Amino acid sequence: MRNAPNPLPDVTRRGFLAGAGALVVSFAIPAEAQEGEVPTAPGGQAAKPKRPGSLADTPSLDAWIRIDADGSITVFTGKAELGQGTKTSLRQIAAEELEVEPAAIKLVTADTALTPNEGYTAGSQTIQNSGTAIRYASAQVRQILIAKASEKLGAPVEALKAQAGAIVGPNGAKASYGELVSADFLHVDAAADTKLKPPTAYHAIGKPFARVDIPAKVTGGEAYVQDMRPPGMVHARVVRPPSYNARLTDFADAAVKAMPGVIAVVRDGDFLAVVAEQEFQAVRAMRAMAGVAKWQEQPALPDQYDLPAFLEKSVSEVGVVTSVGADSVPGARTLEAQFTRAYQMHGSIGPSSAVAMAENGLTTVWTHTQGVYPDRKAIAQMLGVPEEKVRCIHTEGSGCYGHNGADDAAADAALIAQKVPGKPVRVQWMRDQEHLWEPYGPAMLTRAEATLDQNGNIVNWHYDLWSNSHGTRPGSAGSLIAGRLMARHFPPDPAKLQISPLGNGDRNAIPLYDVPNQRVNWHFIADMPVRVSSLRGLGAYCNVFSIESFMDELALAANADPVEYRLRHLKDPRARKVIEVAAQRFGWSKDRLPAGRGRGFAFAKYKNHAAYLAVALEADVDSDSGAIKVSRVVVAVDCGEAVAPDSIVNQTEGGILQSMSWTLYEAVHFDRTRILSPDWSTYPILRFSAVPDSIEVQVVDNPGTPYLGVAEAAQGPTAGAIANAFRSATGKRIYDLPYTRERVKGVLGV
């Protein structure tokens, strides 16, 4: 059975790799292979080469590649399959340099016992970091195999080539990969001349391959951790407090313990759970427990309808994101605007789940976390054991793209498993638990100010954002719900202002446009009263929405076409290319549209160093109902070399639909004490009836260039394009997300 629990306490990465006849190579990539030159340290000496991708942190090849005596190839990645096609794309990359078909590659994803520690699968960095490491590692292995074949076959290296799992020489001479590695166990330093295949020789990269994760998902197979049913498994349910700060004052468990099938009732401080033989027995017991538990609550939430004021008064410090040129310059006209974003949830279609088993001093957790190593660290701290006594194995979950309830469900399962050792314990959250307790995407406030010269060009730009940290993932045990609720009451990790090239709340706050004088400030809020963390794109969604909405207002003030105005302020040729391609494919024009219909355009380079993406769309606004219907979307995206074009299209389409849902529908509601969005009626999302009639994604490929992350590139530009289409259709602008029907009618005076 797939993922059947087996803690494998004796299995480690080294032990797994050290099997008979395996090729294992210590690995170090020279700087020349990545950047074309060796950096120089002070004093004129060559600095230590920077290895490409995740090899910078895990340089040994034995962490990435294994070839067995039978010729089988195993590739290891610390990244997880989250629905983005990783299990297929990484196979393509390895297969390309190893000269085999992708189907010949066995891929092992994030597992603390077997794979490299690549932190979180987040920020659209899987192909950029793990894919780069795997590609360079695979290329090095191919060179080593050719060198060994040269010795075995007595042929010069230049006369040999890798082909279909073998090294082939002149006159039909051949040696399989398995033959070449069966004689000894190798530890070989990487050569200084590792070279990648040229794009003209590709057989796997850029070609269409069926995704390996899809069949089980569309046939009712075991696709997700929610589907796991290992032998002897028991079922657990948790009982959550009614609000964040509630404390358990009374709980009588005798009646619950006597219910049919109940194996254990777990209470640790304010943490409550029940374990039963069958799932519905656990559900019934959970409901009974909720009925007898008594809680003390207190109001601690702000006024939902006055979030800007709350954010402004809660600032703990101000960080300078960028400061270029003069603080202010004179001009012909200055414009200002303010934008807001509500708290928004992941709204995972499948509520979070995990399976855990405690046996022989080892706790093994099957989890859909985005970071098995950080989750292991937090769970170990919560359990009071060394990290090596916890193993986390990534198993896909039906819902993700950010820090949802996955890590918390894993902690729940690990804690409960201690009470029933030797049994696999499955924890399945209920819908209301997911909605009420997952970490939300933070509310945000932004203000933009720009000065235009006589020709309408931007000469001065000020941008301020109010937000807390968008990343509260584990972390410590205090980042887990179970850790906070248990009697020990681990405190949450303190939020810190951190400005980095990756960005956080400030992600994409610096416009890519060429403006000589810029000031961008982050007004940091250390403590949010609502639980928040990473939601796909972090601050980029709101920042790009704000910037691109404001760019259209500036274009109007300059009496310029929105597309032409963006091009006027861009020198980056790749940025210009995606804008031009999107506009051309869309048929962008100044032609008048029917009443109530508008066209919108937006652009961004995700994080200013990942994928370029431009979007043009058309939308209709029904002033009577307040409904906005997006009918047609055209996107151009450049994510460097396109490994798997179909996956790029899929990810972009999914990003567009998710952004549409955020932009048109989604907002978490609450009063002064409790969250009020426990289900889909109180937290509506995009329905199939609202999906555009047409979505066209044009991949602008750049073979041979570095991989750029693409999975989160569409969120911000889509929101900006919808905002600009509404402005085009109605002559009015909505500055606050989401664009609900009530808000639309209010702005239109209906």
Short mmCIF file of N, CA and C in Angstrom, two decimals, residues 367-447:
data_model
loop_
_atom_site.label_atom_id
_atom_site.label_comp_id
_atom_site.label_asym_id
_atom_site.label_seq_id
_atom_site.Cartn_x
_atom_site.Cartn_y
_atom_site.Cartn_z
N THR A 367 2.90 13.93 6.27
CA THR A 367 2.32 15.27 6.34
C THR A 367 2.42 16.00 5.02
N HIS A 368 1.44 16.88 4.76
CA HIS A 368 1.51 17.71 3.55
C HIS A 368 2.10 19.09 3.83
N THR A 369 2.94 19.16 4.87
CA THR A 369 3.69 20.39 5.13
C THR A 369 4.51 20.79 3.91
N GLN A 370 4.83 22.07 3.80
CA GLN A 370 5.72 22.53 2.74
C GLN A 370 7.19 22.51 3.18
N GLY A 371 7.45 22.09 4.42
CA GLY A 371 8.83 22.03 4.88
C GLY A 371 9.01 20.93 5.90
N VAL A 372 9.47 19.75 5.46
CA VAL A 372 9.56 18.61 6.38
C VAL A 372 10.61 18.84 7.46
N TYR A 373 11.73 19.45 7.13
CA TYR A 373 12.77 19.67 8.13
C TYR A 373 12.34 20.71 9.18
N PRO A 374 11.83 21.88 8.79
CA PRO A 374 11.36 22.82 9.81
C PRO A 374 10.22 22.25 10.66
N ASP A 375 9.32 21.48 10.03
CA ASP A 375 8.21 20.90 10.79
C ASP A 375 8.75 19.87 11.79
N ARG A 376 9.74 19.09 11.37
CA ARG A 376 10.35 18.13 12.28
C ARG A 376 10.95 18.84 13.49
N LYS A 377 11.64 19.93 13.26
CA LYS A 377 12.28 20.66 14.35
C LYS A 377 11.24 21.14 15.36
N ALA A 378 10.13 21.71 14.86
CA ALA A 378 9.10 22.24 15.75
C ALA A 378 8.40 21.12 16.51
N ILE A 379 8.11 20.01 15.82
CA ILE A 379 7.44 18.89 16.47
C ILE A 379 8.34 18.27 17.53
N ALA A 380 9.63 18.13 17.24
CA ALA A 380 10.57 17.58 18.22
C ALA A 380 10.62 18.44 19.47
N GLN A 381 10.65 19.75 19.28
CA GLN A 381 10.65 20.65 20.44
C GLN A 381 9.36 20.49 21.23
N MET A 382 8.25 20.39 20.53
CA MET A 382 6.96 20.22 21.20
C MET A 382 6.92 18.93 22.02
N LEU A 383 7.49 17.84 21.47
CA LEU A 383 7.48 16.55 22.15
C LEU A 383 8.60 16.43 23.19
N GLY A 384 9.56 17.37 23.16
CA GLY A 384 10.68 17.31 24.10
C GLY A 384 11.66 16.21 23.78
N VAL A 385 11.90 15.96 22.48
CA VAL A 385 12.82 14.90 22.07
C VAL A 385 13.83 15.47 21.07
N PRO A 386 14.97 14.81 20.87
CA PRO A 386 15.92 15.24 19.83
C PRO A 386 15.28 15.14 18.45
N GLU A 387 15.76 15.98 17.52
CA GLU A 387 15.17 16.00 16.18
C GLU A 387 15.26 14.64 15.49
N GLU A 388 16.33 13.88 15.75
CA GLU A 388 16.48 12.59 15.06
C GLU A 388 15.44 11.57 15.51
N LYS A 389 14.68 11.90 16.56
CA LYS A 389 13.62 11.02 17.02
C LYS A 389 12.28 11.31 16.34
N VAL A 390 12.30 12.24 15.38
CA VAL A 390 11.11 12.56 14.60
C VAL A 390 11.47 12.48 13.13
N ARG A 391 10.65 11.78 12.36
CA ARG A 391 10.83 11.71 10.91
C ARG A 391 9.57 12.25 10.25
N CYS A 392 9.73 13.20 9.35
CA CYS A 392 8.61 13.76 8.60
C CYS A 392 8.75 13.37 7.13
N ILE A 393 7.70 12.79 6.58
CA ILE A 393 7.67 12.34 5.19
C ILE A 393 6.59 13.12 4.46
N HIS A 394 6.97 13.86 3.44
CA HIS A 394 5.95 14.62 2.73
C HIS A 394 5.03 13.70 1.94
N THR A 395 3.76 13.91 2.11
CA THR A 395 2.73 13.21 1.34
C THR A 395 1.75 14.28 0.88
N GLU A 396 1.42 14.28 -0.38
CA GLU A 396 0.60 15.36 -0.93
C GLU A 396 -0.69 15.54 -0.15
N GLY A 397 -1.15 16.78 -0.09
CA GLY A 397 -2.43 17.10 0.53
C GLY A 397 -3.33 17.79 -0.48
N SER A 398 -4.63 17.65 -0.28
CA SER A 398 -5.58 18.24 -1.23
C SER A 398 -5.87 19.69 -0.83
N GLY A 399 -4.89 20.53 -1.06
CA GLY A 399 -5.02 21.94 -0.76
C GLY A 399 -3.70 22.46 -0.22
N CYS A 400 -3.24 23.60 -0.77
CA CYS A 400 -1.93 24.08 -0.34
C CYS A 400 -1.69 25.50 -0.79
N TYR A 401 -0.47 25.78 -1.27
CA TYR A 401 0.00 27.08 -1.73
C TYR A 401 0.04 28.10 -0.60
N GLY A 402 0.88 27.78 0.37
CA GLY A 402 1.07 28.66 1.50
C GLY A 402 0.99 27.87 2.79
N HIS A 403 1.09 28.58 3.88
CA HIS A 403 1.09 27.96 5.21
C HIS A 403 -0.35 27.79 5.68
N ASN A 404 -0.97 26.68 5.27
CA ASN A 404 -2.33 26.39 5.75
C ASN A 404 -2.23 25.55 7.02
N GLY A 405 -3.16 24.63 7.25
CA GLY A 405 -3.15 23.87 8.48
C GLY A 405 -2.29 22.63 8.48
N ALA A 406 -1.49 22.41 7.43
CA ALA A 406 -0.75 21.16 7.30
C ALA A 406 0.20 20.91 8.47
N ASP A 407 1.01 21.92 8.83
CA ASP A 407 1.97 21.75 9.92
C ASP A 407 1.26 21.49 11.24
N ASP A 408 0.14 22.17 11.44
CA ASP A 408 -0.61 22.00 12.69
C ASP A 408 -1.23 20.62 12.78
N ALA A 409 -1.77 20.10 11.67
CA ALA A 409 -2.33 18.75 11.67
C ALA A 409 -1.24 17.73 11.96
N ALA A 410 -0.04 17.96 11.42
CA ALA A 410 1.08 17.06 11.69
C ALA A 410 1.43 17.07 13.18
N ALA A 411 1.42 18.25 13.78
CA ALA A 411 1.70 18.34 15.22
C ALA A 411 0.61 17.67 16.03
N ASP A 412 -0.65 17.87 15.64
CA ASP A 412 -1.76 17.20 16.32
C ASP A 412 -1.55 15.68 16.31
N ALA A 413 -1.25 15.15 15.12
CA ALA A 413 -1.10 13.70 14.98
C ALA A 413 0.09 13.20 15.80
N ALA A 414 1.20 13.94 15.78
CA ALA A 414 2.39 13.52 16.53
C ALA A 414 2.11 13.50 18.03
N LEU A 415 1.42 14.52 18.53
CA LEU A 415 1.13 14.59 19.96
C LEU A 415 0.16 13.48 20.37
N ILE A 416 -0.88 13.27 19.58
CA ILE A 416 -1.87 12.24 19.91
C ILE A 416 -1.25 10.85 19.83
N ALA A 417 -0.34 10.64 18.86
CA ALA A 417 0.27 9.31 18.67
C ALA A 417 1.04 8.85 19.91
N GLN A 418 1.50 9.80 20.71
CA GLN A 418 2.23 9.41 21.93
C GLN A 418 1.32 8.66 22.90
N LYS A 419 0.01 8.90 22.79
CA LYS A 419 -0.94 8.28 23.72
C LYS A 419 -1.35 6.88 23.29
N VAL A 420 -1.13 6.55 22.02
CA VAL A 420 -1.49 5.22 21.52
C VAL A 420 -0.31 4.65 20.73
N PRO A 421 0.80 4.38 21.38
CA PRO A 421 2.01 3.94 20.67
C PRO A 421 1.78 2.66 19.88
N GLY A 422 2.47 2.59 18.74
CA GLY A 422 2.38 1.40 17.90
C GLY A 422 1.23 1.41 16.92
N LYS A 423 0.38 2.43 16.99
CA LYS A 423 -0.77 2.51 16.09
C LYS A 423 -0.65 3.73 15.18
N PRO A 424 -0.86 3.57 13.88
CA PRO A 424 -0.93 4.74 13.01
C PRO A 424 -2.18 5.55 13.36
N VAL A 425 -2.00 6.83 13.63
CA VAL A 425 -3.09 7.71 14.02
C VAL A 425 -3.35 8.72 12.91
N ARG A 426 -4.55 8.71 12.41
CA ARG A 426 -4.93 9.65 11.35
C ARG A 426 -5.75 10.79 11.95
N VAL A 427 -5.24 12.00 11.80
CA VAL A 427 -5.96 13.20 12.23
C VAL A 427 -6.53 13.87 10.99
N GLN A 428 -7.82 14.11 11.01
CA GLN A 428 -8.48 14.81 9.90
C GLN A 428 -9.23 16.00 10.47
N TRP A 429 -8.84 17.19 10.04
CA TRP A 429 -9.56 18.39 10.47
C TRP A 429 -10.94 18.44 9.84
N MET A 430 -11.87 19.11 10.49
CA MET A 430 -13.19 19.38 9.95
C MET A 430 -13.14 20.70 9.17
N ARG A 431 -14.15 20.94 8.35
CA ARG A 431 -14.16 22.15 7.53
C ARG A 431 -14.08 23.41 8.39
N ASP A 432 -14.88 23.51 9.45
CA ASP A 432 -14.85 24.72 10.25
C ASP A 432 -13.51 24.90 10.96
N GLN A 433 -12.85 23.81 11.33
CA GLN A 433 -11.54 23.93 11.96
C GLN A 433 -10.51 24.51 10.99
N GLU A 434 -10.57 24.08 9.74
CA GLU A 434 -9.65 24.62 8.73
C GLU A 434 -9.89 26.11 8.55
N HIS A 435 -11.14 26.50 8.41
CA HIS A 435 -11.46 27.91 8.16
C HIS A 435 -11.15 28.80 9.35
N LEU A 436 -11.40 28.32 10.55
CA LEU A 436 -11.26 29.16 11.73
C LEU A 436 -9.84 29.21 12.28
N TRP A 437 -9.03 28.17 11.99
CA TRP A 437 -7.73 28.08 12.65
C TRP A 437 -6.52 28.13 11.72
N GLU A 438 -6.72 28.01 10.43
CA GLU A 438 -5.55 28.12 9.55
C GLU A 438 -4.97 29.53 9.63
N PRO A 439 -3.68 29.72 9.33
CA PRO A 439 -3.11 31.07 9.30
C PRO A 439 -3.55 31.79 8.01
N TYR A 440 -4.06 32.99 8.14
CA TYR A 440 -4.58 33.73 6.99
C TYR A 440 -3.50 34.56 6.31
N GLY A 441 -3.78 34.95 5.08
CA GLY A 441 -2.96 35.95 4.43
C GLY A 441 -3.24 37.29 5.09
N PRO A 442 -2.19 38.05 5.48
CA PRO A 442 -2.39 39.26 6.29
C PRO A 442 -3.14 40.37 5.56
N ALA A 443 -3.94 41.11 6.35
CA ALA A 443 -4.52 42.35 5.83
C ALA A 443 -3.40 43.34 5.56
N MET A 444 -3.61 44.22 4.59
CA MET A 444 -2.58 45.18 4.22
C MET A 444 -3.19 46.53 3.88
N LEU A 445 -2.40 47.56 4.09
CA LEU A 445 -2.71 48.93 3.69
C LEU A 445 -1.54 49.45 2.89
N THR A 446 -1.80 50.07 1.75
CA THR A 446 -0.72 50.65 0.94
C THR A 446 -1.11 52.05 0.51
N ARG A 447 -0.10 52.90 0.34
CA ARG A 447 -0.32 54.25 -0.19
C ARG A 447 0.75 54.54 -1.23
#
